Structure formats: C-alpha cells, structure tokens
Amino acid sequence: MCGIVGYIGNREACPILIGGLRRLEYRGYDSAGIALLNHEGNLNVYKEIGKVANLEAHLADKDASGVIGIAHTRWATHGVPSVRNAHPHLSQSGRLALVHNGIIENYAPIKQHLSEQGYTFQSDTDTEVLVQLIEFCQQRDNLPLHEAVRRALNEVIGAYAIAVVDRQEPDMLVVARQSSPLVIGVGEDNSEFFVASDATPIIEYTNNMVYLNDGEVTCLRIGQEMQIHTLQNEHVDAQVQFVDMSIGSIEKGGFDHFMIKEIYEQPQSMRECMRGRLLASRHEVVLSAVNLHRAKFLQAKRIIIVSCGTSWHAGLIGKQLIESWCRIPVTVEYASEFRYSDAVVGPDDVVIAVSQSGETADTLAALQLARERGAFLMGIVNAVGSSIARTTDTGIYTHVGPEIGVASTKAFTGQVLVFAMFALALGREKGVIDTQTYEHVIDELSRIPDKMETVLRQNDYIADLSKRFTYAHNFIYLGRGYNYPVALEGALKLKEISYIHAEGYPAAEMKHGPIALIDGEMPVVCIATHHQLYEKILSNIQEVKSRGGRVFAVVTEGDESVCKLADYCIQVPETLSPLAPLLAVVPLQLLAYHVAVQKGLNVDRPRNLAKSVTVE
Ligand code: F6R
C-alpha cells in the first residue's frame, strides 16, 4: 500500500526521502513522487511511474534541493497508475503539496462543491480533492497551514495518513492520521523530524519515535516541540517511545531476497518469540497477557479470531490448539466479512486479532465492531506500536523482527507459536490441559528451532526439485487436521509469488469435486506427517496417484509408506501433531520461493500485492 516519507531539518531532504521510499518499496506501489521545499519558499515536485529508481534517475539532472520534503509511493485506488495520479498533489494555486495514504470516502461531494467554487482538478484521485479542500479552508478563513489542515479534515470521511507542506510557510511540515499508520522520528533536541508510514525508513536516523493516534494533527518545526492537536483542537502531549530495531534487521544480509532471508531466520525468530515466555527448565509458559487478564480469559465463553490472508491461516491452527488444550469454542472469521456482519458478539467473548503489520484496515474495523459490542480484545501482532497493538486491551507480540518480503513467512510461524504458547498458558490456568501434555509440548516447542534448521538444510534439494514445476499452471495442496491450514498457506505462498494458480483443500474433500482436476499435469502437494490421520491421507495420496497426479509429499523422517507412493518426498523431523505446521510449512515456503525464482519473478514485490493492506 502507499508509503509516505517526510523530513524537516537542516540536511538535504532528497537523499533521506529517496532512501526512505526505497525502504518502503516492500509495501507495494506503482509510482513514486517527491516534493522539496527550501526556506526561501521554492517548492518543486517530481513524479515518475514505476520504481523509485525511475524517480531517482529523473532527479539526477535536476537541482533537487530543499530541507523540507515529502515523498510517496502510490498503490492505485482512484485512477490508473500514471504520473498525473502520482503523489504529491498540488493545490490550485500551487502553494500546497500533499501526500496521502488511505481513501477519502466522501471525495465526490467535496469535489463537486469545490468545482462550484472554481477549483479545477488535474488528476482522478481523492487525494487531490483533499489538498484543494485544505487550500480552500486556508484562503476562506485566512488560516495557518496546520489549522487549515485540521478544519479540512473535519469535513472528511475516510482513512488517511497525510503530510503537507506550504511554500508560504517554509518552516513547517504538517502531518495527520486517521486509520492509516504514521510514525514521527524525533531528532536530537527536535533539530529534525522524520515522518514515515512505518519505522523502517526512520530507524537509521533515530530510535525515538512518536506513533500518532487517530484524529491527531501535528505541526513539526525545527527546534520546537512537536504540536499535536486532535481534530477538535485539544492539545495532546507527544509520547516519545524508544523503538528497539536495528538497521541489520531491515537489510538483506547477503541473501538474494528478503523472503529467503526471512525463511532462514525462522529458527532464530522462534527463539526470540519464546524468549522469557517459554521457560523450558521450569516447564512453564508465562504470558503477561494471560496473567494480567486471567479473569477475562477464564470467563470467556467463546473466542473469535479475526484476521486476513496468512494470518487467517494461523488463526485456523490457533482454533485447533485452543479448542484442544483449553476446551473453549473458537470461530475463525475473515476480518473483511466479520466487520460487515451482524455478528453475535458480546462481553463474554474474547476477540483475537492476528496481524503481522498491525495495520490491516479490515482487521482494525473488525476489532472496532467487537469493541462496540463489548468484547475483550487481544492482539497477536508483529509490528510493535502498530494500530492493532494499540487498539486492543492486551496482546502478545510475535517478536519475529521486521518482515519485509511481501509473502509472509516468519510472521506465520511466529503467530502459530504464539497461539501454541497462549493455548498452553490458558489451558493450564483453566486446569484443562493435563500436566504430562503441558510439559511434553513445552519440551517439544523448545526443540522446534533446531528441527527447523534441519528442514532448512534441504533447501538445495527443494531448489532443484522446483525446476520440475515451473511449467505448471495449477497446483493442489492437501492436508488434514493441523496440516490443513498448512495446505492453504502453501497454496497461498505459491499463488502470490509465482502466479501459479493453487488451491488448498482438506485432503478428504478432494473426492467431493477437486479430484476431477487431477491428471498427469497436475502437481499435488500432500502434507503427510505422522499423526492420527496419517493412514487417511495415505489413502488420499493413493487416489491421486491412481489418477496420474504428480505427488510432492512432506513427510516425517523415516517415513516409508508415503515415500513409496510419492514422486518427491521432503522429510521433516518428528514432532507432536499440533506443532507439525511449524515444520511442515517451511518446505512449502521454500518450494514457492524457488519456483518463483526459477520463473524470474520479483519474489519480494509480487505484482498487485501490498505488504500492509491499509485500505479495505
Ligand atoms: C500473505 C500475506 C497476506 C497477509 C494479509 C494480512 O503472504 O502476507 O495474506 O497475511 O494481508 O496481513 P497482516 O498479517 O499484516 O494483517
């Protein structure tokens, strides 16, 4: 989704802004632009279609100077990708430049009104309407920029993170947010400020950050405390947080792509996620979320998990873990459907939102609905300080580190691990899980990182196998029980980055329809690790083989039966069924990665996709 970067200080803004846009490239975009302002009030705007590199090339022979600037990567919503529709957008007089992430829902009536006042529009965007509205308020009431922004935003319905500069006030940068993320980095003694959609472009300059809340407008001036006001003009004190993130964690570190780096990081990210929570020597799981809200969780009549995409798949595994170990009924809902449903939710329910970015618009809206109906809200989030983390009553961070590759990998295993620890802790509090199982799972969880390392050693073999599948136009993924969501996740990974159509099914469902698709051209990925349904999935594999399908199986080390039938077998170490997804998903991530690499595709930034889906 769109990315915003802003700077005000005494350095040249352009390199900071371009570097920042590069750091936000992972979010997905189709055009990029920059506006630079100097203290004399010269405002220049440059835009290009395509990559940030195109914008950089365009700037090469320009005098791109200025100590205040705003920059943007656009992911088209209103109007096709084009230079005309790219941000920054200028106001009618050319005095204001604005970048925007989000959607102004009532842009049409505002546009109509402004047209009647003589305003004309150069683009098809909702954003241009907003910048014209700000100028209209500014001129009508003779207001300073920050006040005009506040007035204009009071007339707007929708989601936005914005940054605005004014060539007649070349000493300030004004930013605001409503339902779209925005972070401000604070330089020493307020000597400079950095603005961005997330912390990644800022972290190389400062760890001190302020996360704006919804409905806040902020005026940034060099050497002065930032001034934050609500839309109702109440003053808000800035809460500066120290964000503990290293530059190394957002760079590729010798890998060809972020995705493969992040797949390889999983043993370590599992350790980070368990640190201080899974106390193996004491056979204990300690989660402050559960300890602090014990009564809420013990009273819960039902748990509702809301999420999207990969996070929804993790939720499906979470459901099985919680139902098994806590005996609380769980439903798993697509956040996008839940938000518009007439869901029966109330004070006896706990709603768990699962999200890597913590900014997914549908998930946030689902939480809003649950909040209105009195449910207790918990987040399982990766991005520290993100909107979902701040909206929920409590939460458990996955702590797997920044995930830059658009296809989610380590976030998924982190989410599953958090669900496992949560279900253990709550099952223990409820006295439902027996001591032997509790301790056995804890022991086994502590071995998962090493076992993942064993799986990763098969990377070269999987890379080699992937060459045999690049021809395919369709894949089927089959799994049962805990491995059914793994089948869904494997199929999603392949679709996203290799553009091969893939479907995941519970294996037994195959004979109710999808079996008609199977022929010698159809690769079928079967997740057939040892568990109670092993014999059943063996029969399903037989059914595929007898129709000529090519089977790629993920099995437990030492397996003989499936390996005799399958065309290709990847072995993963033995573990408990409920933890099998943590190992079984890794070969599927690698398979998707290598097929996409073989096809020469842009693995980290697949077409049409955004890392952080901040619009509905
Ligand atoms: C898939 C993927 C998406 C996200 C989904 C939710 O690889 O990344 O399906 O899982 O957009 O995003 P978050 O988890 O940030 O809420």
XYZ file of C-alpha atoms in Angstrom, residues 312-583:
272
model
C -6.156 -16.134 8.956
C -4.423 -19.449 8.240
C -2.509 -19.095 11.517
C -5.887 -18.460 13.155
C -7.203 -21.795 11.854
C -4.342 -23.540 13.626
C -4.935 -21.381 16.705
C -8.525 -22.596 16.801
C -7.470 -26.232 16.949
C -4.841 -25.538 19.627
C -7.208 -23.542 21.845
C -10.082 -25.992 21.467
C -7.814 -28.955 22.293
C -5.954 -27.514 25.231
C -8.467 -25.020 26.694
C -11.817 -26.547 25.641
C -13.157 -23.111 24.690
C -15.134 -22.953 21.424
C -13.366 -20.877 18.790
C -14.529 -19.442 15.473
C -12.164 -18.029 12.874
C -13.517 -15.193 10.763
C -12.221 -13.294 7.765
C -11.953 -9.788 9.196
C -13.334 -8.332 5.959
C -16.560 -10.345 6.339
C -16.841 -10.049 10.089
C -16.725 -6.229 10.005
C -19.900 -6.073 7.916
C -21.680 -9.000 9.511
C -24.331 -8.800 12.170
C -22.102 -10.931 14.368
C -23.387 -12.163 17.700
C -20.557 -10.842 19.890
C -20.726 -9.687 23.466
C -18.941 -9.156 26.764
C -18.443 -12.907 27.291
C -16.361 -13.160 24.132
C -12.657 -12.676 23.626
C -11.781 -11.467 20.141
C -8.235 -12.159 18.984
C -6.906 -10.132 16.052
C -3.925 -11.689 14.276
C -1.799 -9.413 12.122
C 1.817 -9.121 11.059
C 1.632 -5.431 10.210
C -0.880 -4.482 12.877
C -2.318 -2.050 10.319
C -4.672 -4.164 8.202
C -7.754 -1.997 7.693
C -10.264 -4.859 7.731
C -8.824 -6.345 10.910
C -8.897 -2.964 12.623
C -12.521 -2.484 11.575
C -13.427 -5.967 12.853
C -11.941 -5.000 16.227
C -13.952 -1.820 16.198
C -17.168 -3.801 15.779
C -16.170 -6.207 18.542
C -15.278 -3.284 20.810
C -18.682 -1.666 20.234
C -20.347 -4.910 21.279
C -18.367 -5.166 24.476
C -15.918 -7.997 23.701
C -12.473 -8.175 25.271
C -9.816 -7.606 22.580
C -6.439 -9.266 22.255
C -3.842 -8.784 19.514
C -1.278 -11.193 18.145
C 0.811 -8.664 16.267
C 4.343 -8.398 14.960
C 4.802 -4.664 14.376
C 5.438 -3.079 17.745
C 3.412 0.078 18.373
C 1.124 -0.565 15.392
C -2.553 0.401 15.369
C -3.881 -3.065 16.286
C -1.364 -3.336 19.118
C -2.633 -0.040 20.459
C -6.321 -0.699 19.875
C -6.535 -3.991 21.758
C -6.953 -4.466 25.525
C -3.976 -6.767 25.675
C -1.667 -8.537 23.299
C 1.180 -10.897 22.631
C 3.806 -9.666 20.215
C 5.244 -12.319 17.927
C 8.674 -10.640 18.129
C 9.916 -12.219 14.902
C 11.513 -8.956 13.726
C 10.568 -6.811 10.721
C 9.136 -8.816 7.833
C 9.920 -7.057 4.554
C 9.187 -9.725 1.897
C 5.591 -9.306 0.812
C 4.884 -13.019 1.181
C 4.571 -13.671 4.884
C 6.807 -16.452 6.235
C 8.369 -15.925 9.644
C 5.315 -13.959 10.757
C 3.168 -17.053 10.137
C 5.341 -19.376 12.210
C 5.538 -16.691 14.900
C 1.745 -16.455 15.006
C 1.348 -20.235 15.261
C 3.935 -20.331 18.038
C 2.163 -17.564 19.959
C -1.116 -19.473 19.633
C 0.590 -22.598 20.976
C 2.004 -20.743 23.981
C -1.290 -18.947 24.581
C -3.300 -22.191 24.466
C -0.838 -23.863 26.835
C -0.928 -20.965 29.311
C -4.700 -20.647 29.233
C -5.284 -24.400 29.279
C -3.112 -24.549 32.376
C -4.989 -21.679 34.066
C -8.277 -23.417 33.325
C -6.912 -26.713 34.609
C -7.960 -28.359 31.370
C -4.658 -29.495 29.905
C -3.043 -32.350 31.857
C 0.437 -31.856 33.281
C 2.010 -34.519 31.130
C 0.767 -32.978 27.872
C 1.619 -29.466 29.070
C 5.201 -30.405 29.875
C 5.625 -32.575 26.826
C 4.518 -29.757 24.495
C 6.836 -27.284 26.252
C 9.780 -29.662 25.768
C 8.884 -30.152 22.170
C 8.425 -26.444 21.487
C 11.908 -25.765 22.787
C 13.262 -28.234 20.198
C 11.414 -26.660 17.257
C 14.137 -24.108 16.308
C 16.774 -26.855 15.917
C 14.350 -29.011 13.981
C 13.589 -26.101 11.663
C 17.302 -25.845 10.980
C 17.236 -29.480 9.853
C 14.412 -28.692 7.434
C 16.298 -25.707 6.035
C 19.243 -27.953 5.180
C 17.094 -29.381 2.387
C 16.929 -26.041 0.648
C 19.230 -27.089 -2.233
C 17.224 -30.225 -2.875
C 13.965 -28.253 -2.932
C 15.576 -25.653 -5.222
C 16.473 -28.472 -7.584
C 13.004 -30.011 -7.452
C 11.366 -26.650 -8.086
C 12.747 -26.693 -11.665
C 10.351 -29.532 -12.441
C 7.311 -27.469 -11.528
C 7.788 -24.179 -13.331
C 5.719 -25.481 -16.273
C 2.621 -25.958 -14.098
C -0.429 -23.730 -14.327
C -2.244 -25.288 -11.378
C -1.310 -26.948 -8.111
C -3.387 -28.682 -5.461
C -2.282 -28.740 -1.820
C -3.765 -31.315 0.540
C -3.522 -31.658 4.301
C -5.611 -32.848 7.213
C -6.158 -31.728 10.799
C -3.426 -29.333 11.861
C -1.894 -29.637 8.399
C -4.993 -28.483 6.540
C -4.232 -24.776 7.210
C -0.642 -25.551 6.141
C -2.030 -26.695 2.779
C -3.916 -23.395 2.480
C -0.801 -21.462 3.387
C 1.429 -23.387 0.959
C -1.046 -22.716 -1.855
C -1.247 -19.010 -0.986
C 2.549 -18.690 -0.998
C 2.767 -20.237 -4.464
C -0.040 -18.088 -5.879
C 1.363 -14.870 -4.502
C 4.889 -15.029 -5.791
C 4.919 -17.483 -8.712
C 1.495 -16.533 -10.150
C 0.616 -20.211 -10.463
C -2.957 -20.971 -9.553
C -3.046 -23.172 -6.452
C -5.797 -24.406 -4.154
C -5.549 -25.903 -0.711
C -8.088 -28.488 0.479
C -8.658 -30.730 3.447
C -7.481 -33.959 1.769
C -10.749 -35.845 2.219
C -12.687 -33.099 0.442
C -10.870 -33.959 -2.753
C -13.287 -36.668 -3.737
C -16.181 -34.215 -3.420
C -15.077 -32.320 -6.509
C -11.438 -31.323 -6.963
C -10.393 -34.876 -7.860
C -11.844 -34.177 -11.316
C -8.893 -31.849 -11.908
C -6.229 -34.458 -11.391
C -4.243 -35.700 -14.356
C -0.578 -36.225 -15.243
C -0.039 -32.466 -15.497
C -1.273 -31.683 -12.005
C 1.265 -31.398 -9.187
C -0.334 -32.319 -5.863
C 1.472 -31.275 -2.695
C 0.497 -33.548 0.202
C 1.379 -32.740 3.783
C 1.527 -36.213 5.277
C 3.460 -36.016 8.516
C 2.871 -38.674 11.163
C -0.299 -38.063 13.134
C -3.623 -39.646 13.816
C -4.872 -39.034 10.281
C -1.756 -40.406 8.588
C -3.469 -43.562 7.282
C -6.289 -41.455 5.886
C -4.038 -39.115 3.959
C -2.142 -42.130 2.674
C -5.379 -43.292 1.044
C -5.906 -39.797 -0.386
C -2.422 -39.950 -1.939
C -3.269 -43.335 -3.426
C -6.342 -41.768 -5.014
C -4.202 -39.030 -6.556
C -1.583 -41.474 -7.847
C -4.142 -43.746 -9.441
C -5.312 -40.757 -11.499
C -1.804 -39.946 -12.681
C -1.177 -36.904 -10.408
C 2.430 -35.978 -9.525
C 2.827 -36.025 -5.769
C 5.241 -33.829 -3.815
C 4.927 -35.003 -0.216
C 6.080 -33.533 3.071
C 6.578 -36.466 5.435
C 8.106 -37.305 8.801
C 11.716 -38.538 8.818
C 11.864 -42.295 8.322
C 8.517 -42.458 6.520
C 8.244 -45.359 4.109
C 4.620 -45.690 3.052
C 4.082 -42.238 1.562
C 7.589 -42.104 0.105
C 6.909 -45.302 -1.842
C 3.926 -43.669 -3.493
C 5.047 -40.066 -3.915
C 7.180 -38.780 -6.769
C 9.184 -36.484 -4.483
C 9.487 -36.552 -0.694
C 10.746 -33.933 1.736
C 11.355 -35.226 5.235
C 10.845 -33.111 8.334
C 11.783 -34.161 11.870
C 9.218 -35.939 14.026
C 7.202 -33.666 16.305
C 3.809 -33.553 18.022
C 0.836 -33.212 15.653
C -0.212 -29.782 16.974
C 3.293 -28.446 16.290
C 3.693 -30.107 12.876
C 2.678 -26.912 10.994
C 5.779 -25.135 12.309
C 7.992 -27.602 10.445
